[in-house]
mmCIF file of C-alpha atoms and ligand atoms in Angstrom:
data_model
loop_
_atom_site.group_PDB
_atom_site.id
_atom_site.type_symbol
_atom_site.label_atom_id
_atom_site.label_comp_id
_atom_site.label_asym_id
_atom_site.label_seq_id
_atom_site.Cartn_x
_atom_site.Cartn_y
_atom_site.Cartn_z
ATOM 1 C CA MET I 1 -25.916 -31.609 -14.725
ATOM 2 C CA ALA I 2 -23.212 -30.168 -16.989
ATOM 3 C CA GLU I 3 -21.102 -27.406 -15.483
ATOM 4 C CA LYS I 4 -22.488 -24.004 -16.452
ATOM 5 C CA SER I 5 -20.365 -21.395 -18.143
ATOM 6 C CA ILE I 6 -20.615 -17.773 -17.061
ATOM 7 C CA LEU I 7 -19.549 -14.570 -18.770
ATOM 8 C CA ILE I 8 -19.207 -11.382 -16.707
ATOM 9 C CA LEU I 9 -19.621 -7.814 -18.038
ATOM 10 C CA ILE I 10 -18.018 -4.950 -16.107
ATOM 11 C CA SER I 11 -17.345 -1.244 -16.531
ATOM 12 C CA GLY I 12 -15.164 -0.342 -13.552
ATOM 13 C CA ARG I 13 -13.968 -1.429 -10.125
ATOM 14 C CA GLY I 14 -15.223 -4.997 -10.441
ATOM 15 C CA SER I 15 -15.701 -5.815 -6.762
ATOM 16 C CA ASN I 16 -18.870 -7.828 -7.469
ATOM 17 C CA MET I 17 -16.988 -9.673 -10.213
ATOM 18 C CA GLU I 18 -14.226 -10.426 -7.720
ATOM 19 C CA ALA I 19 -16.737 -11.752 -5.173
ATOM 20 C CA ILE I 20 -18.130 -14.042 -7.894
ATOM 21 C CA LEU I 21 -14.650 -15.235 -8.914
ATOM 22 C CA GLU I 22 -13.793 -16.001 -5.299
ATOM 23 C CA ALA I 23 -17.055 -17.753 -4.438
ATOM 24 C CA ARG I 24 -15.946 -21.173 -5.721
ATOM 25 C CA LEU I 25 -19.111 -21.548 -7.745
ATOM 26 C CA PRO I 26 -19.840 -24.821 -9.517
ATOM 27 C CA ALA I 27 -19.225 -23.043 -12.838
ATOM 28 C CA ARG I 28 -16.596 -22.089 -15.362
ATOM 29 C CA ILE I 29 -15.954 -18.371 -15.837
ATOM 30 C CA ALA I 30 -15.659 -18.163 -19.622
ATOM 31 C CA ALA I 31 -14.503 -14.533 -19.825
ATOM 32 C CA VAL I 32 -14.803 -11.013 -18.475
ATOM 33 C CA ILE I 33 -15.646 -8.262 -20.972
ATOM 34 C CA SER I 34 -15.538 -4.514 -20.290
ATOM 35 C CA ASN I 35 -16.813 -1.572 -22.318
ATOM 36 C CA GLU I 36 -14.183 0.598 -20.582
ATOM 37 C CA PRO I 37 -10.525 -0.103 -21.505
ATOM 38 C CA GLN I 38 -9.419 1.385 -18.144
ATOM 39 C CA ALA I 39 -11.729 -0.712 -15.959
ATOM 40 C CA LYS I 40 -9.829 -1.693 -12.821
ATOM 41 C CA GLY I 41 -11.640 -5.039 -12.750
ATOM 42 C CA LEU I 42 -9.863 -6.182 -15.930
ATOM 43 C CA ALA I 43 -6.550 -6.522 -14.085
ATOM 44 C CA THR I 44 -8.277 -8.306 -11.212
ATOM 45 C CA ALA I 45 -9.845 -10.787 -13.644
ATOM 46 C CA ARG I 46 -6.495 -11.438 -15.328
ATOM 47 C CA ALA I 47 -4.882 -11.976 -11.915
ATOM 48 C CA HIS I 48 -7.478 -14.728 -11.428
ATOM 49 C CA GLY I 49 -6.425 -16.286 -14.731
ATOM 50 C CA ILE I 50 -9.616 -15.269 -16.535
ATOM 51 C CA THR I 51 -9.668 -14.312 -20.233
ATOM 52 C CA THR I 52 -10.575 -10.642 -20.685
ATOM 53 C CA SER I 53 -11.525 -8.479 -23.613
ATOM 54 C CA VAL I 54 -12.718 -4.935 -24.234
ATOM 55 C CA VAL I 55 -15.521 -3.743 -26.513
ATOM 56 C CA PRO I 56 -15.218 0.064 -26.215
ATOM 57 C CA HIS I 57 -18.666 1.602 -26.619
ATOM 58 C CA ARG I 58 -17.143 4.880 -27.851
ATOM 59 C CA ASP I 59 -15.989 3.098 -31.027
ATOM 60 C CA PHE I 60 -19.585 2.591 -32.169
ATOM 61 C CA PRO I 61 -22.006 5.106 -33.693
ATOM 62 C CA ASP I 62 -25.033 4.044 -31.629
ATOM 63 C CA ARG I 63 -26.329 1.632 -28.994
ATOM 64 C CA ALA I 64 -27.515 -0.911 -31.566
ATOM 65 C CA ALA I 65 -24.075 -1.161 -33.180
ATOM 66 C CA PHE I 66 -22.337 -1.455 -29.795
ATOM 67 C CA ASP I 67 -24.769 -4.093 -28.561
ATOM 68 C CA ALA I 68 -24.337 -6.129 -31.754
ATOM 69 C CA ALA I 69 -20.544 -6.089 -31.324
ATOM 70 C CA LEU I 70 -20.887 -6.960 -27.640
ATOM 71 C CA ALA I 71 -23.206 -9.871 -28.445
ATOM 72 C CA SER I 72 -20.690 -11.198 -30.993
ATOM 73 C CA ALA I 73 -17.895 -10.994 -28.399
ATOM 74 C CA ILE I 74 -20.085 -12.801 -25.859
ATOM 75 C CA ASP I 75 -21.328 -15.507 -28.229
ATOM 76 C CA VAL I 76 -17.775 -16.640 -29.042
ATOM 77 C CA HIS I 77 -17.842 -18.119 -25.520
ATOM 78 C CA GLN I 78 -21.381 -19.565 -25.692
ATOM 79 C CA PRO I 79 -22.081 -18.833 -22.023
ATOM 80 C CA ASP I 80 -25.099 -20.258 -20.195
ATOM 81 C CA LEU I 81 -25.375 -17.071 -18.137
ATOM 82 C CA VAL I 82 -24.355 -13.447 -18.728
ATOM 83 C CA VAL I 83 -23.757 -11.518 -15.502
ATOM 84 C CA LEU I 84 -23.839 -7.708 -15.393
ATOM 85 C CA ALA I 85 -21.528 -6.680 -12.558
ATOM 86 C CA GLY I 86 -21.410 -2.902 -12.489
ATOM 87 C CA PHE I 87 -21.905 -2.758 -16.267
ATOM 88 C CA MET I 88 -22.861 0.874 -16.810
ATOM 89 C CA ARG I 89 -24.537 0.737 -20.217
ATOM 90 C CA ILE I 90 -28.229 0.661 -20.992
ATOM 91 C CA LEU I 91 -28.806 -2.334 -23.249
ATOM 92 C CA THR I 92 -31.128 -2.389 -26.272
ATOM 93 C CA ASP I 93 -34.278 -4.515 -26.254
ATOM 94 C CA ASN I 94 -32.758 -6.732 -28.961
ATOM 95 C CA PHE I 95 -29.753 -7.491 -26.779
ATOM 96 C CA VAL I 96 -31.918 -8.213 -23.742
ATOM 97 C CA ALA I 97 -34.210 -10.498 -25.783
ATOM 98 C CA ARG I 98 -31.224 -12.458 -27.093
ATOM 99 C CA TYR I 99 -30.231 -13.414 -23.521
ATOM 100 C CA ALA I 100 -33.733 -13.664 -22.018
ATOM 101 C CA GLY I 101 -33.713 -15.775 -18.855
ATOM 102 C CA ARG I 102 -29.913 -15.910 -18.759
ATOM 103 C CA LEU I 103 -29.008 -12.273 -18.145
ATOM 104 C CA MET I 104 -28.645 -11.130 -14.505
ATOM 105 C CA ASN I 105 -27.956 -7.752 -12.915
ATOM 106 C CA ILE I 106 -27.288 -6.430 -9.428
ATOM 107 C CA HIS I 107 -28.785 -3.114 -8.410
ATOM 108 C CA PRO I 108 -27.872 -1.196 -5.237
ATOM 109 C CA SER I 109 -31.400 -0.663 -3.867
ATOM 110 C CA LEU I 110 -34.388 -2.650 -2.753
ATOM 111 C CA LEU I 111 -36.208 -2.597 -6.079
ATOM 112 C CA PRO I 112 -38.697 -1.373 -7.114
ATOM 113 C CA ALA I 113 -37.523 1.514 -4.909
ATOM 114 C CA PHE I 114 -34.832 3.741 -6.415
ATOM 115 C CA PRO I 115 -34.217 2.414 -9.933
ATOM 116 C CA GLY I 116 -31.530 4.196 -11.962
ATOM 117 C CA LEU I 117 -28.407 5.932 -10.670
ATOM 118 C CA GLN I 118 -27.391 7.477 -7.303
ATOM 119 C CA THR I 119 -29.543 5.077 -5.314
ATOM 120 C CA HIS I 120 -27.824 5.779 -1.973
ATOM 121 C CA ARG I 121 -28.324 9.535 -2.361
ATOM 122 C CA HIS I 122 -32.012 8.987 -3.140
ATOM 123 C CA ALA I 123 -32.441 6.610 -0.190
ATOM 124 C CA LEU I 124 -30.927 9.166 2.209
ATOM 125 C CA ALA I 125 -33.044 11.970 0.742
ATOM 126 C CA ALA I 126 -36.206 9.881 1.134
ATOM 127 C CA GLY I 127 -35.362 9.086 4.747
ATOM 128 C CA VAL I 128 -35.941 5.352 4.397
ATOM 129 C CA ARG I 129 -34.877 3.262 7.410
ATOM 130 C CA ILE I 130 -34.058 0.196 5.341
ATOM 131 C CA HIS I 131 -32.061 0.094 2.132
ATOM 132 C CA GLY I 132 -30.320 -2.733 0.314
ATOM 133 C CA CYS I 133 -29.645 -4.476 -2.956
ATOM 134 C CA THR I 134 -31.380 -6.680 -5.493
ATOM 135 C CA VAL I 135 -30.276 -9.351 -7.955
ATOM 136 C CA HIS I 136 -32.742 -9.658 -10.819
ATOM 137 C CA PHE I 137 -33.140 -11.058 -14.297
ATOM 138 C CA VAL I 138 -32.831 -8.336 -16.903
ATOM 139 C CA THR I 139 -35.834 -7.403 -19.040
ATOM 140 C CA PRO I 140 -36.303 -4.338 -21.254
ATOM 141 C CA ALA I 141 -37.776 -2.418 -18.275
ATOM 142 C CA LEU I 142 -34.840 -0.586 -16.635
ATOM 143 C CA ASP I 143 -34.111 -2.261 -13.265
ATOM 144 C CA GLY I 144 -37.549 -3.873 -13.586
ATOM 145 C CA GLY I 145 -36.960 -7.593 -14.244
ATOM 146 C CA PRO I 146 -37.955 -10.542 -12.022
ATOM 147 C CA ILE I 147 -36.354 -10.324 -8.568
ATOM 148 C CA ILE I 148 -34.171 -13.291 -7.562
ATOM 149 C CA VAL I 149 -32.801 -12.266 -4.167
ATOM 150 C CA GLN I 150 -32.592 -9.135 -2.020
ATOM 151 C CA ALA I 151 -30.652 -8.145 1.080
ATOM 152 C CA ALA I 152 -31.678 -5.322 3.376
ATOM 153 C CA VAL I 153 -29.483 -3.175 5.605
ATOM 154 C CA PRO I 154 -30.415 -0.514 8.149
ATOM 155 C CA VAL I 155 -29.841 3.147 7.340
ATOM 156 C CA GLN I 156 -28.019 4.587 10.372
ATOM 157 C CA PRO I 157 -28.375 8.144 11.635
ATOM 158 C CA GLY I 158 -25.360 10.055 10.348
ATOM 159 C CA ASP I 159 -24.886 7.830 7.299
ATOM 160 C CA SER I 160 -23.272 9.446 4.272
ATOM 161 C CA GLU I 161 -23.665 8.099 0.737
ATOM 162 C CA GLU I 162 -20.271 6.455 1.212
ATOM 163 C CA THR I 163 -20.998 4.675 4.510
ATOM 164 C CA LEU I 164 -24.373 3.503 3.234
ATOM 165 C CA ALA I 165 -22.890 2.345 -0.087
ATOM 166 C CA ALA I 166 -20.220 0.350 1.762
ATOM 167 C CA ARG I 167 -22.843 -1.358 3.960
ATOM 168 C CA VAL I 168 -24.917 -2.264 0.888
ATOM 169 C CA LEU I 169 -21.852 -3.406 -1.087
ATOM 170 C CA ARG I 170 -20.991 -5.998 1.584
ATOM 171 C CA GLU I 171 -24.418 -7.532 0.998
ATOM 172 C CA GLU I 172 -24.040 -7.318 -2.796
ATOM 173 C CA HIS I 173 -20.948 -9.480 -2.484
ATOM 174 C CA ARG I 174 -23.009 -12.041 -0.565
ATOM 175 C CA ILE I 175 -26.172 -12.230 -2.647
ATOM 176 C CA TYR I 176 -24.758 -12.071 -6.188
ATOM 177 C CA PRO I 177 -22.707 -15.276 -5.853
ATOM 178 C CA GLN I 178 -25.724 -16.845 -4.131
ATOM 179 C CA ALA I 179 -28.061 -16.041 -7.042
ATOM 180 C CA ILE I 180 -25.525 -17.350 -9.564
ATOM 181 C CA ARG I 181 -25.058 -20.519 -7.514
ATOM 182 C CA TRP I 182 -28.824 -21.139 -7.606
ATOM 183 C CA PHE I 183 -28.746 -20.659 -11.396
ATOM 184 C CA CYS I 184 -25.798 -23.045 -11.802
ATOM 185 C CA GLU I 185 -27.480 -25.678 -9.652
ATOM 186 C CA GLY I 186 -30.647 -25.466 -11.737
ATOM 187 C CA ARG I 187 -32.656 -24.187 -8.757
ATOM 188 C CA LEU I 188 -33.775 -20.966 -10.374
ATOM 189 C CA ALA I 189 -36.789 -20.816 -12.644
ATOM 190 C CA LEU I 190 -39.088 -18.237 -14.187
ATOM 191 C CA ALA I 191 -42.692 -19.044 -13.284
ATOM 192 C CA ALA I 192 -45.622 -18.581 -15.658
ATOM 193 C CA ASN I 193 -46.551 -15.389 -13.767
ATOM 194 C CA GLY I 194 -43.156 -13.926 -14.718
ATOM 195 C CA LYS I 195 -41.659 -14.130 -11.217
ATOM 196 C CA ALA I 196 -38.356 -15.806 -10.434
ATOM 197 C CA VAL I 197 -38.705 -18.873 -8.238
ATOM 198 C CA VAL I 198 -35.901 -20.232 -6.075
ATOM 199 C CA GLN I 199 -36.008 -23.873 -5.074
ATOM 200 C CA SER I 200 -34.003 -23.691 -1.879
ATOM 201 C CA ALA I 201 -34.949 -24.743 1.612
ATOM 202 C CA ARG I 202 -32.788 -21.918 2.932
ATOM 203 C CA ALA I 203 -33.918 -19.189 0.546
ATOM 204 C CA PRO I 204 -36.001 -17.208 3.068
ATOM 205 C CA GLU I 205 -32.959 -16.754 5.311
ATOM 206 C CA ASN I 206 -31.133 -15.031 2.498
ATOM 207 C CA VAL I 207 -33.627 -12.367 1.645
ATOM 208 C CA LEU I 208 -34.160 -10.131 4.635
ATOM 209 C CA VAL I 209 -32.177 -8.668 7.486
ATOM 210 C CA CYS I 210 -34.511 -7.285 10.162
ATOM 211 C CA PRO I 211 -33.299 -4.480 12.420
ATOM 212 C CA ALA I 212 -33.953 -5.004 16.125
ATOM 213 C CA VAL I 213 -36.976 -3.166 17.540
ATOM 214 C CA GLU I 214 -36.317 -0.794 20.487
ATOM 215 C CA ARG I 215 -38.643 -1.259 23.498
HETATM 216 C C1 GRF C 301 -22.408 -1.879 -7.540
HETATM 217 O O1 GRF C 301 -22.891 -1.094 -6.492
HETATM 218 C C2 GRF C 301 -23.545 -2.458 -8.331
HETATM 219 O O2 GRF C 301 -24.673 -2.737 -7.566
HETATM 220 C C3 GRF C 301 -23.851 -1.361 -9.306
HETATM 221 O O3 GRF C 301 -22.612 -0.799 -9.644
HETATM 222 C C4 GRF C 301 -21.682 -1.043 -8.585
HETATM 223 C C5 GRF C 301 -20.537 -1.776 -9.199
HETATM 224 O O4 GRF C 301 -19.485 -1.976 -8.292
HETATM 225 N N1 GRF C 301 -24.614 -1.877 -10.436
HETATM 226 P P1 GRF C 301 -18.333 -3.021 -8.639
HETATM 227 O O5 GRF C 301 -17.759 -2.620 -10.001
HETATM 228 O O6 GRF C 301 -18.925 -4.386 -8.656
HETATM 229 O O7 GRF C 301 -17.315 -2.840 -7.543
#
């Protein structure tokens, strides 16, 4: 199978991007594009020898115009997969349709719980005992596309948003490269029922962390 080419979109810190760059995936990272000129991840990408560019959303009158410019910047590289790694823009349906089946996102909750922003705050407020993260294909439904892989972490008594976010982020850095690896190896498919299917003997081990039960 030909080596896949991946393009990563970021808006800020870029720690998921860095985990992907360091995962030694069987893929070529075509470029990293940010909508924020100041995104810290841009320097990290360049330090890894990756081509970067910026499409500043503030330069465009509306979402449609920004998305069209972003799509043009992406299509120069003809990537097989577009990876949203902390990309903080809501994308138009046209953009999502253009990359259907080859647009992935990571979300810091166990979807469908806590879509949207401030997921760790909402998890603490709800009092859930288990929280986590989800890699999914992107569809027009916000944080609603087919789930590829999830990791769960316990919520500890005394957790703050920060301690919980850090525990979840460690798992994000594990499952995002894993999902992309499956894609690159051709082991990821969308079934007729709309669900993502992983052909991996080890897949079940990667989806759930069970807390011990006290007796
Ligand atoms: C991550 O928590 C990711 O799940 C969310 O935004 C954050 C981005 O962090 N979508 P980073 O830029 O990858 O460090």
